[in-house]
mmCIF file of C-alpha atoms in Angstrom:
data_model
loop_
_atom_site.group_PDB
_atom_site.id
_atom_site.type_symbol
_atom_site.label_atom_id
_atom_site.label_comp_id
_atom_site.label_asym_id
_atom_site.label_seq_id
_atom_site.Cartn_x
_atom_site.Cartn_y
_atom_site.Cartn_z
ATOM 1 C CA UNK A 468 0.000 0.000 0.000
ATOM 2 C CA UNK A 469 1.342 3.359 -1.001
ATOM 3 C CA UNK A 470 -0.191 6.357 1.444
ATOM 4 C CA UNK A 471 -0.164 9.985 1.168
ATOM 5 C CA UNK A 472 -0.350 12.626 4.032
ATOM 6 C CA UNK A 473 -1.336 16.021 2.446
ATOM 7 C CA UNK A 474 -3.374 19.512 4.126
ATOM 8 C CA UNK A 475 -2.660 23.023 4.624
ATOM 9 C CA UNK A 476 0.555 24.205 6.048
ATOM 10 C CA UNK A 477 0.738 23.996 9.393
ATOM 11 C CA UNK A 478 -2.297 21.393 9.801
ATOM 12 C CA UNK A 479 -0.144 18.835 11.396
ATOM 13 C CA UNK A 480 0.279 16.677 8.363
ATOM 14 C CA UNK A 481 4.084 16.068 8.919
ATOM 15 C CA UNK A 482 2.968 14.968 12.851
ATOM 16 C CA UNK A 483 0.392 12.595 11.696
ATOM 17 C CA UNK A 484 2.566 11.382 8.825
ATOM 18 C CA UNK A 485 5.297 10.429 11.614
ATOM 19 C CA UNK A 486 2.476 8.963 14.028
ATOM 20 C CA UNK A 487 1.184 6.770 11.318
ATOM 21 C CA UNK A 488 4.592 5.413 10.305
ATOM 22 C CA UNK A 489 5.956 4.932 13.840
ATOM 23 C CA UNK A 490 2.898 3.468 14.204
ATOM 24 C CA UNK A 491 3.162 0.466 11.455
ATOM 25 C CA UNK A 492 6.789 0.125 12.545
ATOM 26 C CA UNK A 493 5.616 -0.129 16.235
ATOM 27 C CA UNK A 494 3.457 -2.982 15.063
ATOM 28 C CA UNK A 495 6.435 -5.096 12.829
ATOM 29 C CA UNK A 496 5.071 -3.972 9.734
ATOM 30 C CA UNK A 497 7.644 -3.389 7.085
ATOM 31 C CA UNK A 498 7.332 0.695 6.229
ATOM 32 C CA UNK A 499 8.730 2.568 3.678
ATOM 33 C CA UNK A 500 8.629 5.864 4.362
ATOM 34 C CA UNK A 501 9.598 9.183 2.201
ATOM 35 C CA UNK A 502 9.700 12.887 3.086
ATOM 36 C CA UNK A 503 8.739 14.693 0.234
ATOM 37 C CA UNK A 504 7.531 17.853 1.500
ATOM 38 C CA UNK A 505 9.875 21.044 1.105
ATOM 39 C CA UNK A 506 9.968 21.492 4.886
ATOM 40 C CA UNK A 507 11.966 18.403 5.736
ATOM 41 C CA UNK A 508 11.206 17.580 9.343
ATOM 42 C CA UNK A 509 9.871 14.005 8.841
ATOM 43 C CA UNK A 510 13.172 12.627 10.440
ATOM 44 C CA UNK A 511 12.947 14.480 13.302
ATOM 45 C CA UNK A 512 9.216 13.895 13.896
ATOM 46 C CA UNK A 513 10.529 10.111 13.842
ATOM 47 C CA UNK A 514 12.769 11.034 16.573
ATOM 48 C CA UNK A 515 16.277 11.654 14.859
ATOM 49 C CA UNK A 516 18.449 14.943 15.769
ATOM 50 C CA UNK A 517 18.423 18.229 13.695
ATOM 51 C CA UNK A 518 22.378 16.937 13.631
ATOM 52 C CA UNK A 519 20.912 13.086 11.654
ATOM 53 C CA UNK A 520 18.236 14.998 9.478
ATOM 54 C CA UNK A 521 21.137 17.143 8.210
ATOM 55 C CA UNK A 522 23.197 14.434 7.414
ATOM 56 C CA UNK A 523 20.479 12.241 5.701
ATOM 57 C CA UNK A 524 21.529 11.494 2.096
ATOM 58 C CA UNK A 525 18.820 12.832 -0.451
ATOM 59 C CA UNK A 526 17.258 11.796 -3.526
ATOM 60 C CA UNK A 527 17.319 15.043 -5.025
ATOM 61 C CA UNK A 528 20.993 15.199 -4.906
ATOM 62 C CA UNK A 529 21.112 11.191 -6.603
ATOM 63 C CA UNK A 530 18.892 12.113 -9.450
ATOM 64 C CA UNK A 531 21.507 11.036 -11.872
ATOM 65 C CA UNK A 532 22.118 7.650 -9.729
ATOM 66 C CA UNK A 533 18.318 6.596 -9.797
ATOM 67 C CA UNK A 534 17.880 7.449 -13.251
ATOM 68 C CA UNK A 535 20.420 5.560 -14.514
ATOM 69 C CA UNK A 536 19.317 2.135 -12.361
ATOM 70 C CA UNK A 537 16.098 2.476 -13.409
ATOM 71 C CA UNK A 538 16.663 3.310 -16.747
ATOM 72 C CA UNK A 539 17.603 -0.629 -16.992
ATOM 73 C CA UNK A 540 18.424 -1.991 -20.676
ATOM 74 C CA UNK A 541 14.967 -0.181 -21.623
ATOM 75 C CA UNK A 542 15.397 0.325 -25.355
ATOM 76 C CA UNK A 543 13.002 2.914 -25.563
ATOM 77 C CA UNK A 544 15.252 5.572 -23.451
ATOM 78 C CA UNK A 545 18.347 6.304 -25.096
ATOM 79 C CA UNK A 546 19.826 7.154 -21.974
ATOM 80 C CA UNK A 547 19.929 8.745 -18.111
ATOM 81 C CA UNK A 548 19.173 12.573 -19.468
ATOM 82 C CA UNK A 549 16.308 11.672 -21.610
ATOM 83 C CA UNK A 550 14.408 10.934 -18.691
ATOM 84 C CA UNK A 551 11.984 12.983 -16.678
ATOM 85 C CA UNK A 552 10.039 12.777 -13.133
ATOM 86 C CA UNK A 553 7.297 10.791 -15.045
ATOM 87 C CA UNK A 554 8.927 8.881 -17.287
ATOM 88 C CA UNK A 555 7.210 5.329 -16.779
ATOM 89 C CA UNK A 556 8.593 2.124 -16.999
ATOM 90 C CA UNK A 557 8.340 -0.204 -19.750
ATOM 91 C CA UNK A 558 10.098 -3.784 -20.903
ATOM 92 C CA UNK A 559 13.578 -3.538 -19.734
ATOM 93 C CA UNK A 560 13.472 -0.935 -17.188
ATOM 94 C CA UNK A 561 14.730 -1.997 -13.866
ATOM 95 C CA UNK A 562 11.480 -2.305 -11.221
ATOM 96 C CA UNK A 563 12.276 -2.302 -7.645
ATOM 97 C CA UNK A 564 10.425 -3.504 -4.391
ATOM 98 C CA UNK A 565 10.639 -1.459 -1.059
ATOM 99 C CA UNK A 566 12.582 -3.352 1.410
ATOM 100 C CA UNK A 567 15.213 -4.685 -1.274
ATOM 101 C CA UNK A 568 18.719 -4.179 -1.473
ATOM 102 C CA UNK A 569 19.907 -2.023 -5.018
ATOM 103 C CA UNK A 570 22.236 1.012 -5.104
ATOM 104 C CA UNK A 571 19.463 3.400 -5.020
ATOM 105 C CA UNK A 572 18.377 2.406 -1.496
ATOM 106 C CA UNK A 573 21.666 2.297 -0.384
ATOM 107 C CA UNK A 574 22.696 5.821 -1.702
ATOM 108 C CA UNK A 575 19.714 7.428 -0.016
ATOM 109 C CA UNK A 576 17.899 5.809 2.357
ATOM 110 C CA UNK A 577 18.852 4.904 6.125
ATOM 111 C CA UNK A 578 17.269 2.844 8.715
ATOM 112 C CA UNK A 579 15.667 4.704 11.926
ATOM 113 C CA UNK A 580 13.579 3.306 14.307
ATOM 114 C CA UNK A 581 12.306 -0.006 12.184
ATOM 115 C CA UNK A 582 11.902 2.489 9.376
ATOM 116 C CA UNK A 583 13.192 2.897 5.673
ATOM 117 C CA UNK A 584 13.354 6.222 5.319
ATOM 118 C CA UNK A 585 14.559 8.641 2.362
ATOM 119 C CA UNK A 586 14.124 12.221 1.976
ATOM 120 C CA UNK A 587 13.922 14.124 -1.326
ATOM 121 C CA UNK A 588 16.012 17.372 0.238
ATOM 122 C CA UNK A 589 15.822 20.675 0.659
ATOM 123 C CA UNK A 590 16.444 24.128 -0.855
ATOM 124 C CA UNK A 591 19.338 25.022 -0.955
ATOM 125 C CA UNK A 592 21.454 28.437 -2.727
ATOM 126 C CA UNK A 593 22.069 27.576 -5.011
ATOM 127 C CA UNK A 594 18.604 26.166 -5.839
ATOM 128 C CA UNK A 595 17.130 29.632 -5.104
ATOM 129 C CA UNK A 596 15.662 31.913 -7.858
ATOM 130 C CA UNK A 597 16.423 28.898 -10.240
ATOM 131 C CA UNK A 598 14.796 25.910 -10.084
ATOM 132 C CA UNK A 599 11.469 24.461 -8.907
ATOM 133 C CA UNK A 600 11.258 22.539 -5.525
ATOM 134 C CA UNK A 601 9.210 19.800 -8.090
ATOM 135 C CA UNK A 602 12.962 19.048 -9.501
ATOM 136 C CA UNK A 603 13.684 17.480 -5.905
ATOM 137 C CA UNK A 604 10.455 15.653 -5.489
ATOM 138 C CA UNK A 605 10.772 14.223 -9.000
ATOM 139 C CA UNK A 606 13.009 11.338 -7.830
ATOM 140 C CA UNK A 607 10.510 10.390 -5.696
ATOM 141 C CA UNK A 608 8.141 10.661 -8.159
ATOM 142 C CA UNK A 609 10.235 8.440 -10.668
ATOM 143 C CA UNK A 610 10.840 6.115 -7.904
ATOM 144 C CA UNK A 611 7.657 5.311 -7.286
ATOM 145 C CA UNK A 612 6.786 4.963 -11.046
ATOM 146 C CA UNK A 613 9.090 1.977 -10.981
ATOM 147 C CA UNK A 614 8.173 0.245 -7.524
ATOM 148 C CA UNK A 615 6.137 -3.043 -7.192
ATOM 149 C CA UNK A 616 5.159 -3.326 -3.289
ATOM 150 C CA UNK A 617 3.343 -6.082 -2.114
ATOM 151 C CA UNK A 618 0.728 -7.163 0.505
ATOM 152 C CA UNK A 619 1.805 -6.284 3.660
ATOM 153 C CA UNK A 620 4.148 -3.688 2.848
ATOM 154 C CA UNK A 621 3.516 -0.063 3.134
ATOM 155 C CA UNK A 622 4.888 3.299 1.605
ATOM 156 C CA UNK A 623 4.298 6.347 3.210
ATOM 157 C CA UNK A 624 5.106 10.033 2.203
ATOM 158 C CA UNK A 625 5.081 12.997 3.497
ATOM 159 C CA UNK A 626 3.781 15.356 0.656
ATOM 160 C CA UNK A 627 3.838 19.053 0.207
ATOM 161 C CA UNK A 628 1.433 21.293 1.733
ATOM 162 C CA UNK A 629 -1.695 22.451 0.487
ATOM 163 C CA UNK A 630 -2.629 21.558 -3.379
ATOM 164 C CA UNK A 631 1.147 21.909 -4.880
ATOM 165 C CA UNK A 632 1.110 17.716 -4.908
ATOM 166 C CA UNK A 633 -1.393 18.317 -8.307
ATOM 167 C CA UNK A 634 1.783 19.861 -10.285
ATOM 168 C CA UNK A 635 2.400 16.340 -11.473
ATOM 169 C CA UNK A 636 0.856 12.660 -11.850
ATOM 170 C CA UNK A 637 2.625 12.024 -7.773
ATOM 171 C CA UNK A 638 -0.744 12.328 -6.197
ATOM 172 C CA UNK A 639 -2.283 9.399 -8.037
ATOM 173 C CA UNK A 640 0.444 7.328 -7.116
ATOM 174 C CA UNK A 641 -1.677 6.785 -3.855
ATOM 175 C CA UNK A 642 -3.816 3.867 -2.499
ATOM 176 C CA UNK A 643 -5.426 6.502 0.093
ATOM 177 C CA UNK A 644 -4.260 9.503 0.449
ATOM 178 C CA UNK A 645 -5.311 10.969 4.439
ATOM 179 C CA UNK A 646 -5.914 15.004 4.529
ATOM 180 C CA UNK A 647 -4.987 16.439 7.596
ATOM 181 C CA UNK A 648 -7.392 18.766 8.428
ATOM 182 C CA UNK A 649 -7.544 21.291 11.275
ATOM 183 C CA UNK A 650 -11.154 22.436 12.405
ATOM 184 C CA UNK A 651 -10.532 25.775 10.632
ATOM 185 C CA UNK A 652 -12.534 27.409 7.519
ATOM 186 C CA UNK A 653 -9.156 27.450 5.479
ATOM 187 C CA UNK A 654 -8.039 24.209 6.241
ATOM 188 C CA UNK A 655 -11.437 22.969 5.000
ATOM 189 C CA UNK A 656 -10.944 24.933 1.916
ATOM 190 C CA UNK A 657 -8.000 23.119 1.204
ATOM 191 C CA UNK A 658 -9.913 19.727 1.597
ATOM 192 C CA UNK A 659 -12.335 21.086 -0.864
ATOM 193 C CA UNK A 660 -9.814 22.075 -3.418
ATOM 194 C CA UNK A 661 -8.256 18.707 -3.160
ATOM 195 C CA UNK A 662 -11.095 16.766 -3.410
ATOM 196 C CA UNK A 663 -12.473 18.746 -7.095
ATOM 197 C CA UNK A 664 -8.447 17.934 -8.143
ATOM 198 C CA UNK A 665 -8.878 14.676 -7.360
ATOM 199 C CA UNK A 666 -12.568 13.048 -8.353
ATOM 200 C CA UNK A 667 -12.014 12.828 -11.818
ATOM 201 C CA UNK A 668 -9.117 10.629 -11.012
ATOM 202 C CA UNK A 669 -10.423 8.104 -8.615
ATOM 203 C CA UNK A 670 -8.131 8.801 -5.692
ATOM 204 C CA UNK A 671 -8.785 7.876 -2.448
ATOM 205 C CA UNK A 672 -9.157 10.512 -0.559
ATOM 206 C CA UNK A 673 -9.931 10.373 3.146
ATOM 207 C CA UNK A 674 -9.825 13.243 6.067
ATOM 208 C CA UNK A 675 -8.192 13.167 9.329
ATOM 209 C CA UNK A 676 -8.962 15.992 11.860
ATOM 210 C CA UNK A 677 -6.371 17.092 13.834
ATOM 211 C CA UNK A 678 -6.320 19.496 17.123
ATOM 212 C CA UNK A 679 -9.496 18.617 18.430
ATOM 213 C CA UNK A 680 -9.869 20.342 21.636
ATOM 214 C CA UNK A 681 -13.815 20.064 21.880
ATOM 215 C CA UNK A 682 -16.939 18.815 20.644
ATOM 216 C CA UNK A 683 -17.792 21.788 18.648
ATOM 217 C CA UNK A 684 -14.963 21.282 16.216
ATOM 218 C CA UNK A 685 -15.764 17.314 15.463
ATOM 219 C CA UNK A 686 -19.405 18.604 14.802
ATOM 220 C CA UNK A 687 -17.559 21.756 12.340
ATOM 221 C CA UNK A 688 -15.423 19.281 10.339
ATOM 222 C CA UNK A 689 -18.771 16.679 10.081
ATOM 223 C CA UNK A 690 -20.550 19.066 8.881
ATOM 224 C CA UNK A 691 -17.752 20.459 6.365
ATOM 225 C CA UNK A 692 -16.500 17.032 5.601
ATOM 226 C CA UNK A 693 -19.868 14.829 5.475
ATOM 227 C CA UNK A 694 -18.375 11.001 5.291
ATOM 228 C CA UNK A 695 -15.150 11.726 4.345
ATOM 229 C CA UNK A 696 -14.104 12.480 7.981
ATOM 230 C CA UNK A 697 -12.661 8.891 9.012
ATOM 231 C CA UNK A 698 -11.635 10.304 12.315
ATOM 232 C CA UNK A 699 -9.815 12.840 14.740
ATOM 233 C CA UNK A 700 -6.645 13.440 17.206
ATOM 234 C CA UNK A 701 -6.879 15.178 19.603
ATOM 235 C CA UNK A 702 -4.912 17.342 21.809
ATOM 236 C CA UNK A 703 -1.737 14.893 22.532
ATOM 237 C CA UNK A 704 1.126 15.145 25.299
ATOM 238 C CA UNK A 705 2.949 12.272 23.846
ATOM 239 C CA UNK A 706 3.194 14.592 20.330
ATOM 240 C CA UNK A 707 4.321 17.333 22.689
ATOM 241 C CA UNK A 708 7.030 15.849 24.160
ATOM 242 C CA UNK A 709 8.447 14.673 20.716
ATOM 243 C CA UNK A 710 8.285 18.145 19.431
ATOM 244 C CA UNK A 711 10.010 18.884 22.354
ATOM 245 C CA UNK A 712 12.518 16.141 21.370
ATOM 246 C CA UNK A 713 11.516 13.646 23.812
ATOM 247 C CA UNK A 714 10.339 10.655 21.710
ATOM 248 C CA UNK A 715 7.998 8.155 23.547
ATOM 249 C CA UNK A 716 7.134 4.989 22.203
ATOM 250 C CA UNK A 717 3.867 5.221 19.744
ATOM 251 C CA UNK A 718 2.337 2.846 22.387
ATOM 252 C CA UNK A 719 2.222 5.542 25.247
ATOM 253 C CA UNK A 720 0.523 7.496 22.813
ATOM 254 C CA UNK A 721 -3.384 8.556 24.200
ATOM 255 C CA UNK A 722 -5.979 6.105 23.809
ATOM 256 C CA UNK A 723 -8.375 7.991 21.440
ATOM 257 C CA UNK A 724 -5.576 9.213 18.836
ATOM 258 C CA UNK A 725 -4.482 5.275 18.794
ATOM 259 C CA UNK A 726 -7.704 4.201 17.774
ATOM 260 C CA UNK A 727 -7.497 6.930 15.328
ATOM 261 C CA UNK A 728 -4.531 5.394 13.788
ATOM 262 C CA UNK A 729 -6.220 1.502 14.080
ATOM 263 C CA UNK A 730 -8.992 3.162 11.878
ATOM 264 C CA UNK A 731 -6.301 4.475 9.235
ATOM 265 C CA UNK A 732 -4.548 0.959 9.182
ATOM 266 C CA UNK A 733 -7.881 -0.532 8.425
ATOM 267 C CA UNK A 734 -8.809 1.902 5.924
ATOM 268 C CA UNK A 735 -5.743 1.197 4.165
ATOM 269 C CA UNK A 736 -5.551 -2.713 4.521
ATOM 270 C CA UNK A 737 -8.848 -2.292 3.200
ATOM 271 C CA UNK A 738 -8.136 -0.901 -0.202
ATOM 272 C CA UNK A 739 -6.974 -3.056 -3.555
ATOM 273 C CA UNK A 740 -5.019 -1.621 -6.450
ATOM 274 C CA UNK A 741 -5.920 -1.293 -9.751
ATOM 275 C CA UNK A 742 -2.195 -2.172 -11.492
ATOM 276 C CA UNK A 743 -3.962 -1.330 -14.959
ATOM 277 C CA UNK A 744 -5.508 2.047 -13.700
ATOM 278 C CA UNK A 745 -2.181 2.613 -11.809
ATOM 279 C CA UNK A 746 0.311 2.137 -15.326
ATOM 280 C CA UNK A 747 -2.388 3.835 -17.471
ATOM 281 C CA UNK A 748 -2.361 7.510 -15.059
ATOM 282 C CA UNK A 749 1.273 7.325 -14.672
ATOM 283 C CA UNK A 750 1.581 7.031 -18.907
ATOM 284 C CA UNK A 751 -1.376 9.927 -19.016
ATOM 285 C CA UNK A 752 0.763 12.590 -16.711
ATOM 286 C CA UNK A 753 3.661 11.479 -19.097
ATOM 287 C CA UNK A 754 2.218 12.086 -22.682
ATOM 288 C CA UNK A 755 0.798 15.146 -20.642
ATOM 289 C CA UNK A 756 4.614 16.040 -19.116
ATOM 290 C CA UNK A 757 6.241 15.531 -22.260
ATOM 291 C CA UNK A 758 4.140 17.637 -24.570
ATOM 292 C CA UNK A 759 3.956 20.252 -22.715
ATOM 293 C CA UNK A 760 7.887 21.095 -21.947
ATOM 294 C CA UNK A 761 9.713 17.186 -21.752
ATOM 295 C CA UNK A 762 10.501 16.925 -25.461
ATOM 296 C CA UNK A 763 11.029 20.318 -25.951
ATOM 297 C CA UNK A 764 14.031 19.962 -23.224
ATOM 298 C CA UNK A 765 15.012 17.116 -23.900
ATOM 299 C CA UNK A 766 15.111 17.797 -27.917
ATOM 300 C CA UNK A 767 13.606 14.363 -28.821
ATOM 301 C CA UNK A 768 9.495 12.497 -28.604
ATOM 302 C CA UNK A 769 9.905 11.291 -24.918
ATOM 303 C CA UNK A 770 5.819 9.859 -25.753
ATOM 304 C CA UNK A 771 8.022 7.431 -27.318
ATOM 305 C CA UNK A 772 9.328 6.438 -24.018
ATOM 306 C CA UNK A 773 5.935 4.637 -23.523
ATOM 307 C CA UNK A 774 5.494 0.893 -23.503
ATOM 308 C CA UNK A 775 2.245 0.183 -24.623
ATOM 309 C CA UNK A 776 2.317 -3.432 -23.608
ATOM 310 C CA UNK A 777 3.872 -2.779 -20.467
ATOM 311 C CA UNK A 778 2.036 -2.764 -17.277
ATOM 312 C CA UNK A 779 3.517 -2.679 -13.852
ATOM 313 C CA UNK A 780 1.796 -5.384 -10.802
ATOM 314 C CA UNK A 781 3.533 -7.975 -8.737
ATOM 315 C CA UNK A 782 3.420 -10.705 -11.296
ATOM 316 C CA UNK A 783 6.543 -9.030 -12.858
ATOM 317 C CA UNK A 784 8.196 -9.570 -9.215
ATOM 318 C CA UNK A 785 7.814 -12.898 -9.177
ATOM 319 C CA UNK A 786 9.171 -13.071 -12.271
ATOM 320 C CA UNK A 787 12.534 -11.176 -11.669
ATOM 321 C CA UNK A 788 12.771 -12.933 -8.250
#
């Protein structure tokens, strides 16, 4: 299962993200998880120091290294540079699994706390005035493109806030995607504008309220929300002591935001991809990519990058294992 945290800046989407993922990892569930979001602070919400976040290796900074691996033998991409965030994968491209070993994982992900965890980097200077913060998330983007996960195994990411996630194909990469929500009138607005972005493509899209002091703002975001409110968290000590950088165990966490999180496993565990639907979006935001500024670029068809009788799913595992 591949999840999504998204809402406005400042909702507490990078908190929940961190809750949700200790949470799976608390359990023995195998977790993936990426921090995609242009205020990196996943690792520390995990419990690392500023001084590990700092030092975390990025994907940003090994977009040559993941486009070359999963470029593969692929005869339909001429090489590394011809590639872009959405290029998809097609017969000879290398496909990777979550928890495997392959340069790619070892370049830029670390274990922490029973977690795989990657980040795609920040901003930097020289970054400033010059490029797009999208140019950093595209590895994850690309990653994901090219990764078969199975039952049992879960993804998470940390996306940016607010609707920037619908400047590419990344947000229907998704099996649900949870909306943080705050019981605010602009936080609600940004559920709304997420939700018209999102119908025509089938995504799952579920909301999460977050700082719930009182009864008044569960019966705001129901009546804002309607069904699409799965559930709420409310006021927490245990996710004040973390930001104060005293990590508890997700276990000591209160009882009401735990069965929050039980109701966003089940949610998830609940869901089945659609492998054709999944390889036939991720070719659509290519042809889309690629005719509007890709080709141009890249001064050749990248539409011709497309496989037509390619389509990604775990029977193509089992036949590489």
């Amino acid at each position: 299962m591949k999840i999504a945290f998204v809402g406005k800046g400042g909702s507490g989407k990078t908190t929940l993200a961190s809750l949700f993922t200790a949470y799976l990892a608390g359990g023995g569930k195998p977790v993936l998880a990426i921090d995609a979001d242009i205020n990196q602070h996943l690792a520390v919400a995990l419990g690392a120091s500023e001084e590990e976040a700092i030092a975390w290796p990025t994907l940003g900074d090994n977009m040559g290294l993941i486009k070359e691996y999963l470029r593969g033998d692929n005869p339909r991409i001429a090489d590394a540079a011809s590639m872009i965030k959405t290029t998809p994968p097609g017969r000879g491209s290398r496909l990777v699994r979550p928890f495997e070993d392959n340069p790619i994982f070892q370049a830029c992900f670390r274990e922490f706390g029973g977690v795989r965890l990657g980040v795609t980097g920040q901003f930097d200077e020289d970054d400033l005035g010059v490029a797009c913060y999208h140019s950093k998330v595209g590895a994850a983007e690309l990653l994901l493109n090219h990764m078969i996960d199975d039952a049992g195994e879960y993804v998470v990411m940390d996306m940016t806030a607010g609707a920037d996630a619908f400047a590419s194909g990344l947000f229907t990469r998704f099996d649900v995607t949870f909306l943080v929500c705050e019981p605010t009138v602009r936080s609600v607005g940004v559920y709304r504008q997420y939700a018209d972005y999102a119908r025509d493509f089938g995504v799952r899209l579920v909301v999460v309220g977050n700082k719930v002091t009182e009864d008044e703002d569960i019966e705001f975001l129901r009546e804002e929300v309607g069904d699409a409110l799965l559930g709420w968290m409310e006021n927490s000590r245990h996710v004040r002591a973390a930001e104060r950088g005293r990590a508890r165990p997700i276990g000591e966490l209160e009882a009401h935001n735990l069965t929050t999180l039980d109701s966003m496993l089940a949610t998830v565990d609940g869901e089945q991809r659609d492998w054709a639907r999944y390889q036939r979006q991720g070719v659509e935001f290519h042809l889309r990519n690629a005719r509007a500024w890709g080709s141009g670029r890249a001064g050749e068809d990248l539409t011709a990058q497309v496989d037509p009788e390619f389509v990604l799913g775990p029977a193509l595992a089992a036949q590489d294992a």
